[in-house]
Coordinates of C-alpha atoms in Angstrom, one line a residue:
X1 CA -22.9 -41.7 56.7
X2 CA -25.6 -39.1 56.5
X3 CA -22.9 -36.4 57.4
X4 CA -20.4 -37.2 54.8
X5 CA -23.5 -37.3 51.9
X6 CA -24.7 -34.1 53.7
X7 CA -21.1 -32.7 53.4
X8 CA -20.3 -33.6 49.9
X9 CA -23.4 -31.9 49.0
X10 CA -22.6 -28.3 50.6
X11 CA -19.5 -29.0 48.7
X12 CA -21.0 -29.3 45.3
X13 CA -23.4 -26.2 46.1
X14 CA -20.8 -23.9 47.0
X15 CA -18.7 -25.3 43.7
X16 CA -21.7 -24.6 41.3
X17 CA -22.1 -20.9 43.0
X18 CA -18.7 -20.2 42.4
X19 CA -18.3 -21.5 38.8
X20 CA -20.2 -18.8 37.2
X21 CA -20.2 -14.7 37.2
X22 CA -23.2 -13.0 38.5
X23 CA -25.2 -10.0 36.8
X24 CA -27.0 -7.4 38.4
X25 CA -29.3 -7.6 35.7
X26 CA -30.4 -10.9 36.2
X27 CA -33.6 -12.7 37.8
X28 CA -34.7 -15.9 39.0
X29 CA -31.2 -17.6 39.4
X30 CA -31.2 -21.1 39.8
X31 CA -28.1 -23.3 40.5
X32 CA -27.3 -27.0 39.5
X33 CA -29.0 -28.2 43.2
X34 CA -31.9 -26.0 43.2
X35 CA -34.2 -28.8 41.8
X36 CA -37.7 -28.2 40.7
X37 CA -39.6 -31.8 39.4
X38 CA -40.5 -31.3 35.9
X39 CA -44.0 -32.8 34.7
X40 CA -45.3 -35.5 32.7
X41 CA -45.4 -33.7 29.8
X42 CA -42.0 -31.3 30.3
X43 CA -45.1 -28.0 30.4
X44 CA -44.2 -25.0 32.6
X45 CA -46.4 -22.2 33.8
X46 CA -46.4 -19.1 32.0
X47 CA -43.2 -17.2 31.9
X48 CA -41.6 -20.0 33.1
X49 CA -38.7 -20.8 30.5
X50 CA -36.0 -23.4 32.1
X51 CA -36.0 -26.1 34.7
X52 CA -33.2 -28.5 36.8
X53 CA -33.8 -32.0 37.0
X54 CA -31.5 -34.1 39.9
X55 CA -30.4 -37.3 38.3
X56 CA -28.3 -38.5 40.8
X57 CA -25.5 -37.3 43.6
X58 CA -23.4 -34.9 40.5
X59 CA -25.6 -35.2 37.5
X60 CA -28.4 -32.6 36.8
X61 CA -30.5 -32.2 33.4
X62 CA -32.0 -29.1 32.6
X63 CA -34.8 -28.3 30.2
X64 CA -35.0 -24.9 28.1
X65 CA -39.1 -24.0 27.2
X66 CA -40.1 -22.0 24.6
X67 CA -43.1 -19.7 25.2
X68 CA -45.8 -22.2 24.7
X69 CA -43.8 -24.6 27.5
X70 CA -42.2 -27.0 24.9
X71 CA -38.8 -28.3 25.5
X72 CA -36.5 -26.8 23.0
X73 CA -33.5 -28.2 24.5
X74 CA -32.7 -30.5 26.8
X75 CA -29.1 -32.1 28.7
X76 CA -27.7 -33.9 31.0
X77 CA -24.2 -32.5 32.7
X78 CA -22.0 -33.2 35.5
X79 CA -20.3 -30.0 35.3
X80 CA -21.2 -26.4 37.6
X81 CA -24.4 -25.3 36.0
X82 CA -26.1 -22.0 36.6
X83 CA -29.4 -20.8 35.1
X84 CA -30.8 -17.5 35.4
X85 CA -32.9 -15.0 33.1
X86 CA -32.0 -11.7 31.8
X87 CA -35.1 -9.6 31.6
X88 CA -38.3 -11.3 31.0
X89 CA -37.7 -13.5 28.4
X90 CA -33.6 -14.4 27.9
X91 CA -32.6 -17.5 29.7
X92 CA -28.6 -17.6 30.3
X93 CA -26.9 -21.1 30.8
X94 CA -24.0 -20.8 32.9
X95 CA -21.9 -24.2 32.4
X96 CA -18.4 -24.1 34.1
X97 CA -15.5 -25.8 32.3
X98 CA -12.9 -25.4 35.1
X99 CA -10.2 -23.8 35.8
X100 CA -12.6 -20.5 36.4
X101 CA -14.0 -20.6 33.0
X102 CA -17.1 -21.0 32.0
X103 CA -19.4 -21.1 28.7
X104 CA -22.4 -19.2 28.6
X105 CA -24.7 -20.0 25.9
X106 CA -28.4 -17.8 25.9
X107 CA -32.1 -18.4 24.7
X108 CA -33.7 -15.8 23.6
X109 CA -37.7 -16.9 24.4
X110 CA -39.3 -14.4 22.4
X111 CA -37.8 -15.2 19.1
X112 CA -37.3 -18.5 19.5
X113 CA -33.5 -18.3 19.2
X114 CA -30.3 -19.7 20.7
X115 CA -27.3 -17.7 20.5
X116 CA -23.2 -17.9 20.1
X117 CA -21.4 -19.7 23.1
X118 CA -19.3 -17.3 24.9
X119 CA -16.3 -17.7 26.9
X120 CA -14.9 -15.3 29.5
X121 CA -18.3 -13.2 29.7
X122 CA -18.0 -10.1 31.8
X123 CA -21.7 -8.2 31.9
X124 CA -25.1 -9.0 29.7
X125 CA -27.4 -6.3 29.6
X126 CA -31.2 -6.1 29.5
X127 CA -31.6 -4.7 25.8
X128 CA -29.3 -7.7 24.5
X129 CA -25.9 -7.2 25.0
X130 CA -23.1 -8.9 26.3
X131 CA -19.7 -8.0 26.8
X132 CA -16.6 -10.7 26.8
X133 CA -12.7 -11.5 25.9
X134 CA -12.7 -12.8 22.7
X135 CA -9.3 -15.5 22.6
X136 CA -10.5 -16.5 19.1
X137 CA -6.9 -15.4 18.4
X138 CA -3.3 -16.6 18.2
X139 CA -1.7 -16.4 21.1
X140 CA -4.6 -16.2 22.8
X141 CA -3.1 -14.8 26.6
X142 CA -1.3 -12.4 24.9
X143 CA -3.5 -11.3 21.7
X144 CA -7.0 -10.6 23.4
X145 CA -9.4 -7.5 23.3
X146 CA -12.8 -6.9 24.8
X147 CA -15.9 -7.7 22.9
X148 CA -19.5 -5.6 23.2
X149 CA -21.9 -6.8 20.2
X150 CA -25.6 -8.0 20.3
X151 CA -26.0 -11.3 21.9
X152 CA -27.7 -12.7 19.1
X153 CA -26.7 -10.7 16.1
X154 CA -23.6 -9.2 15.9
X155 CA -24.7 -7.7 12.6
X156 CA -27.0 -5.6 14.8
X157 CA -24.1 -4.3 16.8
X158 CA -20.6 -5.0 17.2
X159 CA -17.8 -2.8 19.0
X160 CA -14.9 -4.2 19.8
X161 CA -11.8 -2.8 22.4
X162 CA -7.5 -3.1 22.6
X163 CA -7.2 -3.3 26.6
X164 CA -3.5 -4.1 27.8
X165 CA -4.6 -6.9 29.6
X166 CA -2.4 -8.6 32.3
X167 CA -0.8 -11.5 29.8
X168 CA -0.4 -14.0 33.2
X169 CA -4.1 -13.5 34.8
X170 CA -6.9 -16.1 32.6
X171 CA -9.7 -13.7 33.2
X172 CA -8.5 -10.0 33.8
X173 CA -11.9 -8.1 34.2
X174 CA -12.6 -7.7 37.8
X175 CA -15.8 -6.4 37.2
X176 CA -17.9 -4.7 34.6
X177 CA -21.7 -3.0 34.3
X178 CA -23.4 -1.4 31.4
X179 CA -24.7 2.3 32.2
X180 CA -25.8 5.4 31.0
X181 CA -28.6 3.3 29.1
X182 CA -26.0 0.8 27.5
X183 CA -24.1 3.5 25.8
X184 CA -21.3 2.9 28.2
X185 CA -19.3 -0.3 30.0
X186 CA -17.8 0.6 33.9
X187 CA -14.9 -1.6 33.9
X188 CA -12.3 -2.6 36.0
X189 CA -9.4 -4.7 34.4
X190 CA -6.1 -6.4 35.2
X191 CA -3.2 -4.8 33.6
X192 CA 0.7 -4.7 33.3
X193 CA 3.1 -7.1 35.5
X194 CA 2.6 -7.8 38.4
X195 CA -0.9 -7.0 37.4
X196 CA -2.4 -4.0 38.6
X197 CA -6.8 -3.1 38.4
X198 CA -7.3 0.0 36.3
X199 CA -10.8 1.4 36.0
X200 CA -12.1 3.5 32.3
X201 CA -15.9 4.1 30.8
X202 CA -15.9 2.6 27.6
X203 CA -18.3 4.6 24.9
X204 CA -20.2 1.4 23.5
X205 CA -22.4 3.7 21.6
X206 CA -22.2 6.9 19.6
X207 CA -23.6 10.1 20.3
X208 CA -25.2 9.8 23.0
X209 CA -27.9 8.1 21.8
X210 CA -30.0 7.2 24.9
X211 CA -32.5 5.0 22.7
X212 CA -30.6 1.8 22.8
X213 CA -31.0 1.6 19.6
X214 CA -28.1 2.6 16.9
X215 CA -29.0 4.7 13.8
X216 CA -28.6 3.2 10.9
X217 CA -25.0 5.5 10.2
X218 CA -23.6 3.9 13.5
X219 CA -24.4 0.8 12.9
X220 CA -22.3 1.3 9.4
X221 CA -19.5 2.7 11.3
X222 CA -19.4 0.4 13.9
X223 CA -19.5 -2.5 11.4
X224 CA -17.0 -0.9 8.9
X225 CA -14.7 -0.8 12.1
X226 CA -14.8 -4.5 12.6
X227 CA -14.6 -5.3 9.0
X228 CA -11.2 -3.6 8.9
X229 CA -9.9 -5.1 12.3
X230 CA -10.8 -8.6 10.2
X231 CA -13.1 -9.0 12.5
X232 CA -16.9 -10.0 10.2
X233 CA -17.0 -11.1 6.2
X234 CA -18.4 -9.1 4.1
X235 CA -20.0 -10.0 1.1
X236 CA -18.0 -9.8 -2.5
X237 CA -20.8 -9.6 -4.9
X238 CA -18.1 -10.0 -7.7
X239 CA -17.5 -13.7 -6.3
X240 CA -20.6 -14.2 -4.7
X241 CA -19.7 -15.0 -1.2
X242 CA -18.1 -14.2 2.2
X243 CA -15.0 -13.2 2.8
X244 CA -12.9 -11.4 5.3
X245 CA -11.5 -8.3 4.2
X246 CA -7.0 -9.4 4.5
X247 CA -8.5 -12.3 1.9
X248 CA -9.8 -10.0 -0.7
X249 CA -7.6 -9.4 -3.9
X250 CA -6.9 -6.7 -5.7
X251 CA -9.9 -7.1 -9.0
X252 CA -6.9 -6.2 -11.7
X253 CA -4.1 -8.5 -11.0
X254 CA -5.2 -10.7 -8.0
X255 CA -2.6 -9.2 -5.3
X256 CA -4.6 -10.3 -1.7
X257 CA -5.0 -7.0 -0.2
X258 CA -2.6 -8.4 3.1
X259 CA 0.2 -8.0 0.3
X260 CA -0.3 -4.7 -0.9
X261 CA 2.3 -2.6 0.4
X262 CA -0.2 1.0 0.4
X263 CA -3.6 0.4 1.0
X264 CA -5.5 3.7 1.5
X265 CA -9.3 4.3 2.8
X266 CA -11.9 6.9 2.7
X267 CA -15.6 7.4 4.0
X268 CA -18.0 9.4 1.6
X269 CA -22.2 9.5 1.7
X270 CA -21.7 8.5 -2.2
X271 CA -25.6 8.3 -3.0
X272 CA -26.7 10.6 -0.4
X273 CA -28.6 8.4 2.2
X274 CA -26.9 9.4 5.5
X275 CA -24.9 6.2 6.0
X276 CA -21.4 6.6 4.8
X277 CA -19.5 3.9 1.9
X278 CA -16.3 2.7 2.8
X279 CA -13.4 3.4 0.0
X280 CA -10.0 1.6 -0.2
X281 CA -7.9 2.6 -2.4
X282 CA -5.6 -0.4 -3.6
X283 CA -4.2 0.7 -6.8
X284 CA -7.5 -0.3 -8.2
X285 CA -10.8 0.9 -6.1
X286 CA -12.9 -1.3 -3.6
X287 CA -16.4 0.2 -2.2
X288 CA -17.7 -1.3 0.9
X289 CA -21.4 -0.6 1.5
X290 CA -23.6 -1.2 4.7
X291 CA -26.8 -2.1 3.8
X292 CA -29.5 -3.9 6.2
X293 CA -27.2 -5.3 8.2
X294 CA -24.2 -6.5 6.2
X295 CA -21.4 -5.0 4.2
X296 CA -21.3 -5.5 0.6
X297 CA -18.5 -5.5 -1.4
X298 CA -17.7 -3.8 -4.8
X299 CA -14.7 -3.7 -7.2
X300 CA -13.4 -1.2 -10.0
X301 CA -10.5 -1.9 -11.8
X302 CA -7.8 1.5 -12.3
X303 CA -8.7 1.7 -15.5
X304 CA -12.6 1.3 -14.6
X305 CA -13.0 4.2 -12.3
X306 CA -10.8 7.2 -12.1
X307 CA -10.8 10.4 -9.6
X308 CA -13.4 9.0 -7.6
X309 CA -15.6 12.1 -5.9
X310 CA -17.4 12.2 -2.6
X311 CA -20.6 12.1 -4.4
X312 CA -20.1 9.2 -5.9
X313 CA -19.4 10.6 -9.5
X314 CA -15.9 9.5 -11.5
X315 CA -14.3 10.3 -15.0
X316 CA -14.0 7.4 -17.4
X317 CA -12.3 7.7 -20.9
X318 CA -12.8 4.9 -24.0
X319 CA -10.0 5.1 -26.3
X320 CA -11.4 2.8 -29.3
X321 CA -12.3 4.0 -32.4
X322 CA -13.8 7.0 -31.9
X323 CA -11.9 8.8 -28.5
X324 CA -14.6 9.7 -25.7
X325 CA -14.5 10.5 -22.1
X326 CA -16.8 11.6 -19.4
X327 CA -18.8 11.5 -16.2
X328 CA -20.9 8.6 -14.5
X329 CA -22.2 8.1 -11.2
X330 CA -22.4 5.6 -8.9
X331 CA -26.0 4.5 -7.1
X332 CA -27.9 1.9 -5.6
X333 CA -30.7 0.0 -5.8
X334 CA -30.7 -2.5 -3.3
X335 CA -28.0 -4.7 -3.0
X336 CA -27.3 -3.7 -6.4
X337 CA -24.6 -1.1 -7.4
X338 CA -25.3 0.6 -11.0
X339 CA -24.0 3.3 -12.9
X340 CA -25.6 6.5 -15.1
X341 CA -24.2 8.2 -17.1
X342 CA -23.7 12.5 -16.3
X343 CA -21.9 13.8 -19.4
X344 CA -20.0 12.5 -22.7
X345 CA -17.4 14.1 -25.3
X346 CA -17.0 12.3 -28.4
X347 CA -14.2 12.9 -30.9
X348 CA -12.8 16.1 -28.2
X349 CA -10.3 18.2 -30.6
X350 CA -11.9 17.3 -33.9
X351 CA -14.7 18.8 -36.7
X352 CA -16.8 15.9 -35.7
X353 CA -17.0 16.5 -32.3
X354 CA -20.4 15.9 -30.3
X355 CA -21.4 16.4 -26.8
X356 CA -23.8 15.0 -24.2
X357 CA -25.3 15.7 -21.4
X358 CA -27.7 12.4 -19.5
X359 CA -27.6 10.8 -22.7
X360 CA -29.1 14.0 -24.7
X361 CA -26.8 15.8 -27.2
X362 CA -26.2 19.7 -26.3
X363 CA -23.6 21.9 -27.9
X364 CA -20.3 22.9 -26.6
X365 CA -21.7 26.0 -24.7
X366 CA -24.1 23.9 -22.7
X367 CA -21.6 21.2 -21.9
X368 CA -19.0 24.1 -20.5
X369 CA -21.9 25.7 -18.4
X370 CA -23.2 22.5 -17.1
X371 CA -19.5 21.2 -15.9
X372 CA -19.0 24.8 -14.6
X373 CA -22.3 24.4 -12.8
X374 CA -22.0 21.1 -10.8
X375 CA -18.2 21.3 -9.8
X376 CA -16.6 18.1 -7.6
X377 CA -14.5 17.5 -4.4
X378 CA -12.3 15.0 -4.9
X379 CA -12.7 11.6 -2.2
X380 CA -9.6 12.4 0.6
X381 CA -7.9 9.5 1.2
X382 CA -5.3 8.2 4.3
X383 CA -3.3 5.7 4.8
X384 CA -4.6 2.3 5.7
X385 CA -2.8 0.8 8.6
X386 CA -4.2 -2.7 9.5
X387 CA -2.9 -5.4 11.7
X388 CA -3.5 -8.1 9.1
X389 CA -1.2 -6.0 6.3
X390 CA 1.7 -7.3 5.3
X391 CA 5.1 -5.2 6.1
X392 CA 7.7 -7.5 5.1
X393 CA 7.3 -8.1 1.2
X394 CA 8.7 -11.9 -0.2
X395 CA 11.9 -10.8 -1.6
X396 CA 12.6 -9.0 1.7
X397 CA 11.7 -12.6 3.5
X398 CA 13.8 -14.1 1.0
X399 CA 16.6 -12.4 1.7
X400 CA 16.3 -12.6 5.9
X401 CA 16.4 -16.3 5.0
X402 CA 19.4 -16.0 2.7
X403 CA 21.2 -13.9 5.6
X404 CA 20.2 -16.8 8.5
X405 CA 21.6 -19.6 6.5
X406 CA 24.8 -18.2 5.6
X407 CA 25.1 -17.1 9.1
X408 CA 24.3 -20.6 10.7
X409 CA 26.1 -23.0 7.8
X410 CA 28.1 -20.5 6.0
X411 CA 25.5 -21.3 2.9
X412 CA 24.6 -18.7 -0.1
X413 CA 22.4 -19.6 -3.2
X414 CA 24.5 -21.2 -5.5
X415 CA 26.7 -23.1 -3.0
X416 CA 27.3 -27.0 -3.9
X417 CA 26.8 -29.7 -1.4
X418 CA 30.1 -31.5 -0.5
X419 CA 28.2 -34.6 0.0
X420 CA 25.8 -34.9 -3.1
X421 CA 27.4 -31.9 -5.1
X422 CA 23.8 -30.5 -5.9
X423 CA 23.4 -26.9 -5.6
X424 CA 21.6 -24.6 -2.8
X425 CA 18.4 -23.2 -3.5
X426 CA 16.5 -20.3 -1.4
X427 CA 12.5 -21.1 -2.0
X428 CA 9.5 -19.9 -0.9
X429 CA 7.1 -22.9 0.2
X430 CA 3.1 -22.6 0.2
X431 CA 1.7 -21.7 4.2
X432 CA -0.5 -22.5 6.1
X433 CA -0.5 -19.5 7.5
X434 CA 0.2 -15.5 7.0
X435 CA 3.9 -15.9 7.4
X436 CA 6.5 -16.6 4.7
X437 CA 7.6 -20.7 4.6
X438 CA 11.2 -20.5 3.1
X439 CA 13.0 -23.9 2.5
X440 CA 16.7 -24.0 2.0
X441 CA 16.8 -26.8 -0.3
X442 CA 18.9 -28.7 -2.7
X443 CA 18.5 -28.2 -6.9
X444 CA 18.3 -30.8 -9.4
X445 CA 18.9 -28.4 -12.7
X446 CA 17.5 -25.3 -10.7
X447 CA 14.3 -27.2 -9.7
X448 CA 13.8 -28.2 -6.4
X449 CA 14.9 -31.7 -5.2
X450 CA 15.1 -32.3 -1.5
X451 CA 14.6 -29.8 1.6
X452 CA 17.1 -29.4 4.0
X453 CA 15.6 -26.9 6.3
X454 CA 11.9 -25.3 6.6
X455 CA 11.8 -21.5 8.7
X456 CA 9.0 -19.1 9.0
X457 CA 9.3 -15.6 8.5
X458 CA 7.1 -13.0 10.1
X459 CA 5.2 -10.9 7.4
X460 CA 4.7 -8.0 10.0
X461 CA 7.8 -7.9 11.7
X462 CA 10.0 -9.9 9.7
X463 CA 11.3 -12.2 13.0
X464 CA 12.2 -15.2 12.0
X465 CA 10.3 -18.2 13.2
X466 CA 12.4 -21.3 13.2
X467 CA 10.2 -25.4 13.4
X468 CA 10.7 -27.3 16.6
X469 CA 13.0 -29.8 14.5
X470 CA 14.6 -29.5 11.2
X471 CA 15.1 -31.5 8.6
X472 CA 18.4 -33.3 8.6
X473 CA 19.2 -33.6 12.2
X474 CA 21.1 -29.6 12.5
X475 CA 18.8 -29.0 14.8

């Protein structure tokens, strides 16, 4: 009998070693059967931040400490559990799921703080980073990407990777270590079928910047990056809250930006601070501004802002009773995006005419010199190409629907049912996704009676995405 307990239990040690990656950056590991007896009063020595109680033959509780050695968490799990500290004061819990995954969630000591759970972690680093698959996706196997950002701010830094990852292995990275001071990630990954290990240096930080620390600018870079991958909110101070950039409409008619068939962007140093503004141009004009930490969001109406320049000056023009037009500029204070006003003409082209220059009236000559004085460069803008946008418009949907019908049940628009004598109707149907719904449906005095048939159609790539039954047995 003592054999087989003494068995089982090299069994569950070598399980829990297995269940959970290994850093070279970390200390003090602990595994679910190294047991230490936790006293009275749950108090550790100094610098002593997590503990394993043994409940019984597979049950273990551990204890997280804060930095005056009281519990801020505590649990009881079955499951593979390995402890271990990054640096002096991060503690990293290790819980394995199965199947080779495993969740690490992390305790930052210091600041008191827990952070995100992460999945599929391949390297934490000793100035707070950790790199991992993000799956948060659809398709998850086949839609993933690598993931660097600070462990427990992501507004602090966030970077994140395309890899061709091997779509049949569950964890691809073989192996991965942050160098050259964290600027870069070693990696080698599982790609193409059968899969095959590729080795590359990912640049995690720009310029060089040996520091570990990001300049304010890169910061606003990096985060402008995943704010157009769809990737962190921003904040639309025209609404008040958070939203992802694809969600954002256009301020003038409403149009959700995924629908807009030319988006266009920019970068410009507007008000002259070092960090660059982001600029999409969407028919109208939205500015997206990092400022400690986050991205703001501000919109202009076409007929608001016209011939936006890189310094963050524009023409305006007020057609009411007496015709003017001028110069503003755009600056902040704070969060806060305000206007002032360069120069004016009033009445242009009449007796009455009057000019101004900040607000002070000048004559024509000094209006002339000044605009001849403080010439403009125009903002530059390219084409905006993002995986969220929209390729295939509705009417293009509606007619790949139109053309499937008719091709399957030799249907058109218009057609009358033999059996009810209702005509056919092509509709688009509210989603719950990105796609087009279409219904092909029967019309009671061209308003929509009964559905025969529900299909998807892909607003990217227009493929058409058909339910796993339909709706009067055809299927």
């Amino acid at each position: 009998m003592k054999k087989i307990v003494a068995a089982l239990l090299c069994l569950i040690m070598l399980l829990s070693l297995f269940s959970c990656s290994v850093d070279d950056n970390k200390t003090n590991q602990t595994t679910a059967e190294s047991v230490t007896q936790v006293p009275e009063n749950n108090k550790q020595p100094s610098k002593k931040y997590f503990d394993i109680e043994k409940i019984d033959l597979t049950t273990v509780k551990y204890y997280i400490y804060d930095m005056n050695g009281d519990t801020v968490f505590a649990q009881e799990t079955s499951r593979p559990l390995e402890i271990s500290m990054i640096g002096e004061y991060i503690v990293d819990i290790c819980i394995g799921m199965g199947t080779g995954i495993s969740i690490h969630q992390y305790y930052d000591a210091q600041n008191n703080r827990f952070s995100d759970e992460y999945s599929y972690v391949a390297a934490s680093s000793l100035g707070g980073l950790v790199a991992y698959i993000d799956t948060s996706m659809e398709n998850p196997i086949y839609n993933r990407k690598l993931v660097v950002r600070d462990i427990f701010d992501k507004n602090i830094f966030y970077k994140s990777f395309n890899l061709d990852f091997a779509p049949a292995v569950t964890m691809p990275i073989e192996s991965a270590r942050f160098t050259d001071g964290e600027n870069e990630l070693e990696i080698v990954y599982l790609s193409e079928r059968p899969a095959t290990p590729f080795s590359a240096t990912l640049v995690i930080r720009a310029n060089g910047d040996k520091s570990g620390i990001l300049c304010e600018q890169d910061l606003a870079m990096e985060m402008y990056e995943a704010v157009l991958n769809n990737e962190v909110e921003i904040y639309d101070t025209i609404h008040n809250k958070r939203i992802l950039l694809a969600d954002c409409t256009t301020p003038y008619n409403g149009i959700p930006l995924s629908d807009c068939e030319q988006l266009k962007y920019a970068y410009t140093d507007m008000d002259n601070d070092a960090i660059n503004e982001l600029v999409i141009d969407c028919g109208d004009t939205l500015i997206l501004r990092y400022y400690e930490g986050n991205v703001y969001l501000y919109s202009f109406t076409f007929r608001a802002l016209y011939y936006l320049n890189t310094d963050g000056s524009y023409t305006w023009n007020h057609t009411g009773q007496d015709f003017e037009y001028g110069e503003n500029k755009l600056y902040f204070e704070g969060v806060a995006l305000k206007t002032k006003e360069l120069y004016r003409i009033v009445n242009d082209g009449e007796p009455n005419v009057e000019f101004y220059i900040e607000g002070k009236q000048v004559t024509q000559e000094e209006i002339l010199k000044y605009i001849e004085n403080n010439s403009k460069t125009r903002v530059e803008f390219e084409p905006l190409e993002a995986t969220w946008q929209k390729t295939i418009s509705l009417e293009k949907a509606l007619e790949i629907a139109a053309e499937y019908w008719y091709e399957c049940y030799n249907i058109k628009p218009g057609d009358k049912a033999s059996e009810t004598g209702f005509p056919y109707g092509i509709l688009p149907k509210n989603s719950d996704n990105a796609n087009y719904k279409i219904a092909l449906a029967w019309l009671v005095d061209g308003n929509h009676y009964s559905t025969i048939e529900m299909i998807e159609i892909d607003s990217i790539t227009g493929e058409i995405i058909l339910p796993d039954y339909d709706l009067d047995g055809k299927g």
